[in-house]
CSV table of N, CA, C and O in Angstrom, one decimal:
chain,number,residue,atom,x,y,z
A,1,UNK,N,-19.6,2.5,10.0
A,1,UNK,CA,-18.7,1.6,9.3
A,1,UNK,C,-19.5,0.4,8.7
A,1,UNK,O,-19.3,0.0,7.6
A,2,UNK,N,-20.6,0.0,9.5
A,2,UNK,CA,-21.6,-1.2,8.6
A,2,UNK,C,-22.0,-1.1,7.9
A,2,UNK,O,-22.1,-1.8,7.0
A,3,UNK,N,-22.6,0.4,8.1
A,3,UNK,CA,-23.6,0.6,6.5
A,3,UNK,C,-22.4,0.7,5.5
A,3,UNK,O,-22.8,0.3,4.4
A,4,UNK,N,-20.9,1.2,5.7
A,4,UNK,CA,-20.4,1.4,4.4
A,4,UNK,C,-20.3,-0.1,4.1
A,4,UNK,O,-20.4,-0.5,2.9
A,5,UNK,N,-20.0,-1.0,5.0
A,5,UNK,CA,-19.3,-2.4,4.4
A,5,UNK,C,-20.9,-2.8,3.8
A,5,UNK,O,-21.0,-3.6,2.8
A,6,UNK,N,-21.6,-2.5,4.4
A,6,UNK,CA,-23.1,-3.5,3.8
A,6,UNK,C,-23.4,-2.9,2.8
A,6,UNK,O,-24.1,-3.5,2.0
A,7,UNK,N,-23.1,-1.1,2.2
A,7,UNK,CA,-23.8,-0.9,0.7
A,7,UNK,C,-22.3,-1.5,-0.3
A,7,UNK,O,-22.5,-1.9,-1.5
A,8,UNK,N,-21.2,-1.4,0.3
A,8,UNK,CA,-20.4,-1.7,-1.1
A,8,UNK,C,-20.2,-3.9,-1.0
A,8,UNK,O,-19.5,-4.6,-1.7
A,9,UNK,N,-21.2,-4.2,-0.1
A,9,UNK,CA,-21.2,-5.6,0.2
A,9,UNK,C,-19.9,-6.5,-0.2
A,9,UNK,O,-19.7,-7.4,-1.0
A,10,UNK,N,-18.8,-5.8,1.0
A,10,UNK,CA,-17.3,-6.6,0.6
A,10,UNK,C,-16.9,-7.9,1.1
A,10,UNK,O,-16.0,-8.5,0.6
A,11,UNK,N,-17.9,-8.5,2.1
A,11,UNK,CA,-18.0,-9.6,2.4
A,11,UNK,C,-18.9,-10.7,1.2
A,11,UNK,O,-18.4,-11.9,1.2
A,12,UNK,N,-19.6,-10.6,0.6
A,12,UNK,CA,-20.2,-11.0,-0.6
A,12,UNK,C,-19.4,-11.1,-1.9
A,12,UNK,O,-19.3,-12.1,-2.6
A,13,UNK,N,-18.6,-9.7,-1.9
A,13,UNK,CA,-17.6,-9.5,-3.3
A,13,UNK,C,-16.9,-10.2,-3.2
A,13,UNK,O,-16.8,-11.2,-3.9
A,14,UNK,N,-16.0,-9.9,-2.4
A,14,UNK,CA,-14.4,-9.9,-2.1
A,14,UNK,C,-14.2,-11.3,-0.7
A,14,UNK,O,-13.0,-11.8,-0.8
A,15,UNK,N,-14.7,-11.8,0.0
A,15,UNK,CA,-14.9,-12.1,0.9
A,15,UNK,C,-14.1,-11.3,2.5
A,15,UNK,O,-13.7,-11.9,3.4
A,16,UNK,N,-14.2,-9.8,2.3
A,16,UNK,CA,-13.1,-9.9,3.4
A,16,UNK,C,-14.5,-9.2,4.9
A,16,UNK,O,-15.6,-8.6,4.9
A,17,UNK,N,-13.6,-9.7,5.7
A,17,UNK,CA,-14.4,-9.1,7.2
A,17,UNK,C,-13.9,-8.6,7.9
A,17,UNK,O,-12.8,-8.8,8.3
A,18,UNK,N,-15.0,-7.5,8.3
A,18,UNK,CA,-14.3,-7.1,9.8
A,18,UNK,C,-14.9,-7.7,11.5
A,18,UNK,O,-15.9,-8.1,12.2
A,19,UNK,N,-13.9,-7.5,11.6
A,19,UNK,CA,-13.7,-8.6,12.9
A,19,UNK,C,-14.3,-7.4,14.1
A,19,UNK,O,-14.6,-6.2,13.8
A,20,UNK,N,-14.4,-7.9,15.4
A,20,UNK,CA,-15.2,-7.2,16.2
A,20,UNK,C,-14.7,-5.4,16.6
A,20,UNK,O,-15.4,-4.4,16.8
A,21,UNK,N,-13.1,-5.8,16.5
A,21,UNK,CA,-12.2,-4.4,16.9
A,21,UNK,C,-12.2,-3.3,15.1
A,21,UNK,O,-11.7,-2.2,15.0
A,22,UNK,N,-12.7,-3.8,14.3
A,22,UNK,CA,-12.4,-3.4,13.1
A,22,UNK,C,-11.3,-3.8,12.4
A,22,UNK,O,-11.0,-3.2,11.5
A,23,UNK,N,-10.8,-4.7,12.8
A,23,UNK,CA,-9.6,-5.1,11.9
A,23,UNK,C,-10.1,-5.8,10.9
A,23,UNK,O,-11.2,-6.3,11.3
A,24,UNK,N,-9.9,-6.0,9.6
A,24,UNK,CA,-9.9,-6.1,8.4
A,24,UNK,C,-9.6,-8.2,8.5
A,24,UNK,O,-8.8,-8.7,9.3
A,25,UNK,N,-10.0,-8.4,8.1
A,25,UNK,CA,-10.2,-10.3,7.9
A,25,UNK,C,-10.2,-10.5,6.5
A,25,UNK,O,-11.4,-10.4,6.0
A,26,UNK,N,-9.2,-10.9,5.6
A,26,UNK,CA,-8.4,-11.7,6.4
A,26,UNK,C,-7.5,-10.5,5.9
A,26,UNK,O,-7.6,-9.5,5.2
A,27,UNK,N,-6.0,-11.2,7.1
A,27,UNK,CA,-4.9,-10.1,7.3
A,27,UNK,C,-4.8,-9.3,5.8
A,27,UNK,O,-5.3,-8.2,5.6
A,28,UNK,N,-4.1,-10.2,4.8
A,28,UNK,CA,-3.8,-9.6,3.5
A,28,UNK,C,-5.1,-8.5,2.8
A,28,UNK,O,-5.4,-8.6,1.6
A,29,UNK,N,-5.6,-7.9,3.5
A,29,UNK,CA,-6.9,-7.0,3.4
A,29,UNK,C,-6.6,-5.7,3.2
A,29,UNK,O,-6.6,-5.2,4.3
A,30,UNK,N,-6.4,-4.8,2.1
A,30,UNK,CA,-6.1,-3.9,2.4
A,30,UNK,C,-6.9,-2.8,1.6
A,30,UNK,O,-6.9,-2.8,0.3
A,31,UNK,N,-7.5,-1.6,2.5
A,31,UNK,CA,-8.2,-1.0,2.6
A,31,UNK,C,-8.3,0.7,2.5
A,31,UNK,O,-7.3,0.9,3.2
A,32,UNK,N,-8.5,1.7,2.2
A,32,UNK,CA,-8.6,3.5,2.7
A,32,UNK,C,-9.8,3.5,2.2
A,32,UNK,O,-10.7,3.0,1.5
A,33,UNK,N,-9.3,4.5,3.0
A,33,UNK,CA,-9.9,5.9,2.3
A,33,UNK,C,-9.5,7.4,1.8
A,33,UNK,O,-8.9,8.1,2.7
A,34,UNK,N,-9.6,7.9,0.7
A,34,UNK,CA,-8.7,9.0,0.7
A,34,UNK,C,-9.4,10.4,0.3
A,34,UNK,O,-10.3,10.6,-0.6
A,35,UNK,N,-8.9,11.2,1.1
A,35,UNK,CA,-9.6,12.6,0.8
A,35,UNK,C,-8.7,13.6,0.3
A,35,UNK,O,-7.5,13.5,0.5
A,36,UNK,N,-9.1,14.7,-0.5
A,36,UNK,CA,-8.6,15.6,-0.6
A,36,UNK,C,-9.0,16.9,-0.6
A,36,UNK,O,-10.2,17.2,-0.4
A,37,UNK,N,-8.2,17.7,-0.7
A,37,UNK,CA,-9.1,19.7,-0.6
A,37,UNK,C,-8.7,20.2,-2.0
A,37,UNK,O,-8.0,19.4,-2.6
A,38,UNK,N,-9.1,21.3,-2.7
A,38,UNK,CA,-8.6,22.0,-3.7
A,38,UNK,C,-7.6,22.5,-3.0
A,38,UNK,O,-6.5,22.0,-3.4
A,39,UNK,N,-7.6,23.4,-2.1
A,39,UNK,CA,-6.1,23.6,-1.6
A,39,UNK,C,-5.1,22.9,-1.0
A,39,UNK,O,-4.1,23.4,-0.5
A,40,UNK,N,-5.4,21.8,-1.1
A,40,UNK,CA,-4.4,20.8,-0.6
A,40,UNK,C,-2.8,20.7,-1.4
A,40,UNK,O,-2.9,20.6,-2.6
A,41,UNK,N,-1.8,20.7,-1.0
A,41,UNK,CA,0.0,20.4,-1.3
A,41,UNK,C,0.2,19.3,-1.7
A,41,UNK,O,0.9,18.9,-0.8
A,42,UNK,N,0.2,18.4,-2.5
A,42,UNK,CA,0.9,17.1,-2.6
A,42,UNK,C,2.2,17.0,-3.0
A,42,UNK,O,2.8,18.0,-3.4
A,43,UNK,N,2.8,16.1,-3.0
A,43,UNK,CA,4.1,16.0,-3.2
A,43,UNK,C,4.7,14.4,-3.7
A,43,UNK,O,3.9,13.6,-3.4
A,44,UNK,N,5.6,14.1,-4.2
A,44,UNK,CA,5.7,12.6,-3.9
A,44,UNK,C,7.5,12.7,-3.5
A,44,UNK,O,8.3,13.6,-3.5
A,45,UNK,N,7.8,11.4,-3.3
A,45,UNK,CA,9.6,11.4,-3.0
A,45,UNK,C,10.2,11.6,-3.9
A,45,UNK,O,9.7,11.1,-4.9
A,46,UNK,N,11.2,12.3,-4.0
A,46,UNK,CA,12.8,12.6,-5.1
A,46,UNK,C,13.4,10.7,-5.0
A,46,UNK,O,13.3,9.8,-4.2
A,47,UNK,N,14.0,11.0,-6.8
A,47,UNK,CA,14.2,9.5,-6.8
A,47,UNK,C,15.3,9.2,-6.2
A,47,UNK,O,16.0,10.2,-5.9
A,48,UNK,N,15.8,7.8,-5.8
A,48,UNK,CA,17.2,7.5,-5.1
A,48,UNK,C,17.8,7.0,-5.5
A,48,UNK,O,17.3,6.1,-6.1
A,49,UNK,N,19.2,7.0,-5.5
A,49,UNK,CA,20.4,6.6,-5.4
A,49,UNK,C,20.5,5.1,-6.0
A,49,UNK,O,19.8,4.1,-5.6
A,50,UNK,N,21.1,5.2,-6.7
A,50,UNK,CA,21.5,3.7,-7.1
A,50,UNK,C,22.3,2.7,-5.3
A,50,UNK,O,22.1,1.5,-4.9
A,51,UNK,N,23.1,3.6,-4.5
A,51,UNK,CA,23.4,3.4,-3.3
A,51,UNK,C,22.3,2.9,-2.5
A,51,UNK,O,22.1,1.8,-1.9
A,52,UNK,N,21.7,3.7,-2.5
A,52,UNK,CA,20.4,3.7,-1.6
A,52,UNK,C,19.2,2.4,-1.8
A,52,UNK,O,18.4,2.0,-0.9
A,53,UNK,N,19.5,2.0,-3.3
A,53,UNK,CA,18.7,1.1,-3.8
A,53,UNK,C,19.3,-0.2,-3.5
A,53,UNK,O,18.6,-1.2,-3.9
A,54,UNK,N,20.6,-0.5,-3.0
A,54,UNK,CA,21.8,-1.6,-3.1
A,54,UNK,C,21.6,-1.9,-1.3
A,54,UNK,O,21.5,-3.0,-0.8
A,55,UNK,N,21.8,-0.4,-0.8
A,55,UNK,CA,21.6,-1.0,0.9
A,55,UNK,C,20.3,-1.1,1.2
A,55,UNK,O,20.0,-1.7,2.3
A,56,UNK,N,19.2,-0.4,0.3
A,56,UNK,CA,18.3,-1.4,0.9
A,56,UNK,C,17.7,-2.7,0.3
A,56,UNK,O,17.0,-3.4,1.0
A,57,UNK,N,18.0,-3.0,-1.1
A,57,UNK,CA,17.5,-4.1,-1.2
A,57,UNK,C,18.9,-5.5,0.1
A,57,UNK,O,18.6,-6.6,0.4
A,58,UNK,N,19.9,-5.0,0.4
A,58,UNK,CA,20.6,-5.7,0.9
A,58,UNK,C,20.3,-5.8,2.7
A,58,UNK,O,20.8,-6.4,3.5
A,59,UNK,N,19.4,-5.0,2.7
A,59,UNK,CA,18.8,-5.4,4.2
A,59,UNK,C,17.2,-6.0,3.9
A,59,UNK,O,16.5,-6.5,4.8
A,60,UNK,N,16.8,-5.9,3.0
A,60,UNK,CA,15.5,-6.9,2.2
A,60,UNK,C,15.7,-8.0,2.3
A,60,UNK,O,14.9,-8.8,2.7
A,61,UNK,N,17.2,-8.4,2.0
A,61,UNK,CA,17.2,-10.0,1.5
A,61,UNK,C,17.5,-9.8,0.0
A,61,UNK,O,17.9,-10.8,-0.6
A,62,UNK,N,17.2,-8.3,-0.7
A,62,UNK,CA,17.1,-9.5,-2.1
A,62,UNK,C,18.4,-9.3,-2.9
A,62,UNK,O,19.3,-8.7,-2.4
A,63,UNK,N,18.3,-9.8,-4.2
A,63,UNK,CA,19.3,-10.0,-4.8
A,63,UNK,C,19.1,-8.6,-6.1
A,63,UNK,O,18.3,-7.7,-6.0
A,64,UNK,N,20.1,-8.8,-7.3
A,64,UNK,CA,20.1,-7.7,-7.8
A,64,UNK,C,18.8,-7.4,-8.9
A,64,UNK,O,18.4,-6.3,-9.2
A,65,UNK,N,18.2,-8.8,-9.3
A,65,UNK,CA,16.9,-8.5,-10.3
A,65,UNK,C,16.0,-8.2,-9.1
A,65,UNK,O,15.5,-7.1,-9.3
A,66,UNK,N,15.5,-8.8,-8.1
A,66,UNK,CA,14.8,-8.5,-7.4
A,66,UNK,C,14.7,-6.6,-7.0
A,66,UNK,O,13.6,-6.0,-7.1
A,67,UNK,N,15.7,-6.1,-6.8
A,67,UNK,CA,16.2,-4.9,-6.4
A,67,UNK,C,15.6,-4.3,-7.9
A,67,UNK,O,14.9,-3.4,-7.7
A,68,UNK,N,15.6,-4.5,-9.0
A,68,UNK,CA,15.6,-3.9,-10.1
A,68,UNK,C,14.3,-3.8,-10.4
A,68,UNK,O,13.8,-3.0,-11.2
A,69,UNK,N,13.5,-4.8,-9.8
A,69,UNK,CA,12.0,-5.1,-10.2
A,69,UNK,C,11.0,-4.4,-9.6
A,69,UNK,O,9.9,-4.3,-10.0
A,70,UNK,N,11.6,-3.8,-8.3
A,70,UNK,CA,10.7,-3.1,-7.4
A,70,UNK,C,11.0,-1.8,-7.1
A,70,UNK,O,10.3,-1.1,-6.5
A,71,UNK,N,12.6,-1.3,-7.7
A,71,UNK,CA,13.0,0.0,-7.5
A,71,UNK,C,13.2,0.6,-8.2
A,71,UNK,O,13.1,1.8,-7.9
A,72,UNK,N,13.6,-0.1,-9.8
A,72,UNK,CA,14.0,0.9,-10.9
A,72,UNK,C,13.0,1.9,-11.1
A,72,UNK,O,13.7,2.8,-11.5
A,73,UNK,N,11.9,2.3,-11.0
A,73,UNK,CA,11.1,3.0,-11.2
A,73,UNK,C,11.7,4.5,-10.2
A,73,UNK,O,11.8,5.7,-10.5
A,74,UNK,N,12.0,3.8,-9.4
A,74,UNK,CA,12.3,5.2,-7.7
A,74,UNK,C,13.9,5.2,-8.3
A,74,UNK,O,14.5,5.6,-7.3
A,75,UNK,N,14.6,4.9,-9.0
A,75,UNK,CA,15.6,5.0,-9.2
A,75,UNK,C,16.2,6.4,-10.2
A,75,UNK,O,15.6,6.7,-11.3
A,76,UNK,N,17.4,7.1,-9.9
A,76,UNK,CA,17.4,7.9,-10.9
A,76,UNK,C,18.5,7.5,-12.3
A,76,UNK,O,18.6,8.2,-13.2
């Protein structure tokens, strides 16, 4: 894990660190890695419900532009 953080030098760039357990410093740090196969399946989610988009922006907290700003895309 050092050598990856010391050749892409993310503490220099970006300022983020890892902390003694590997946790990523500071929290808002976010990080992968991603692999794949030629035979690998991917898939993504079926879009949802105008319902679906209502109860959950309404256990979010948000209101209806908010709901429209982060869902309309997943929406059918």
């Amino acid at each position: 894990m050092n050598t990856i953080k010391n050749l892409l030098e993310v503490e220099q760039r970006i300022g983020m660190k890892l902390t003694e357990s590997y946790a990523m410093w500071s929290a808002a740090s976010v990080c992968g890695w991603h692999f794949s196969h030629p035979a690998s399946n991917y898939f993504t989610l079926g879009r949802i419900d105008e319902d679906q988009a209502v109860d959950y922006a309404k256990r979010k907290g948000w209101d209806e532009k908010t709901m429209l700003k982060w869902l309309s895309v997943a929406m059918k």
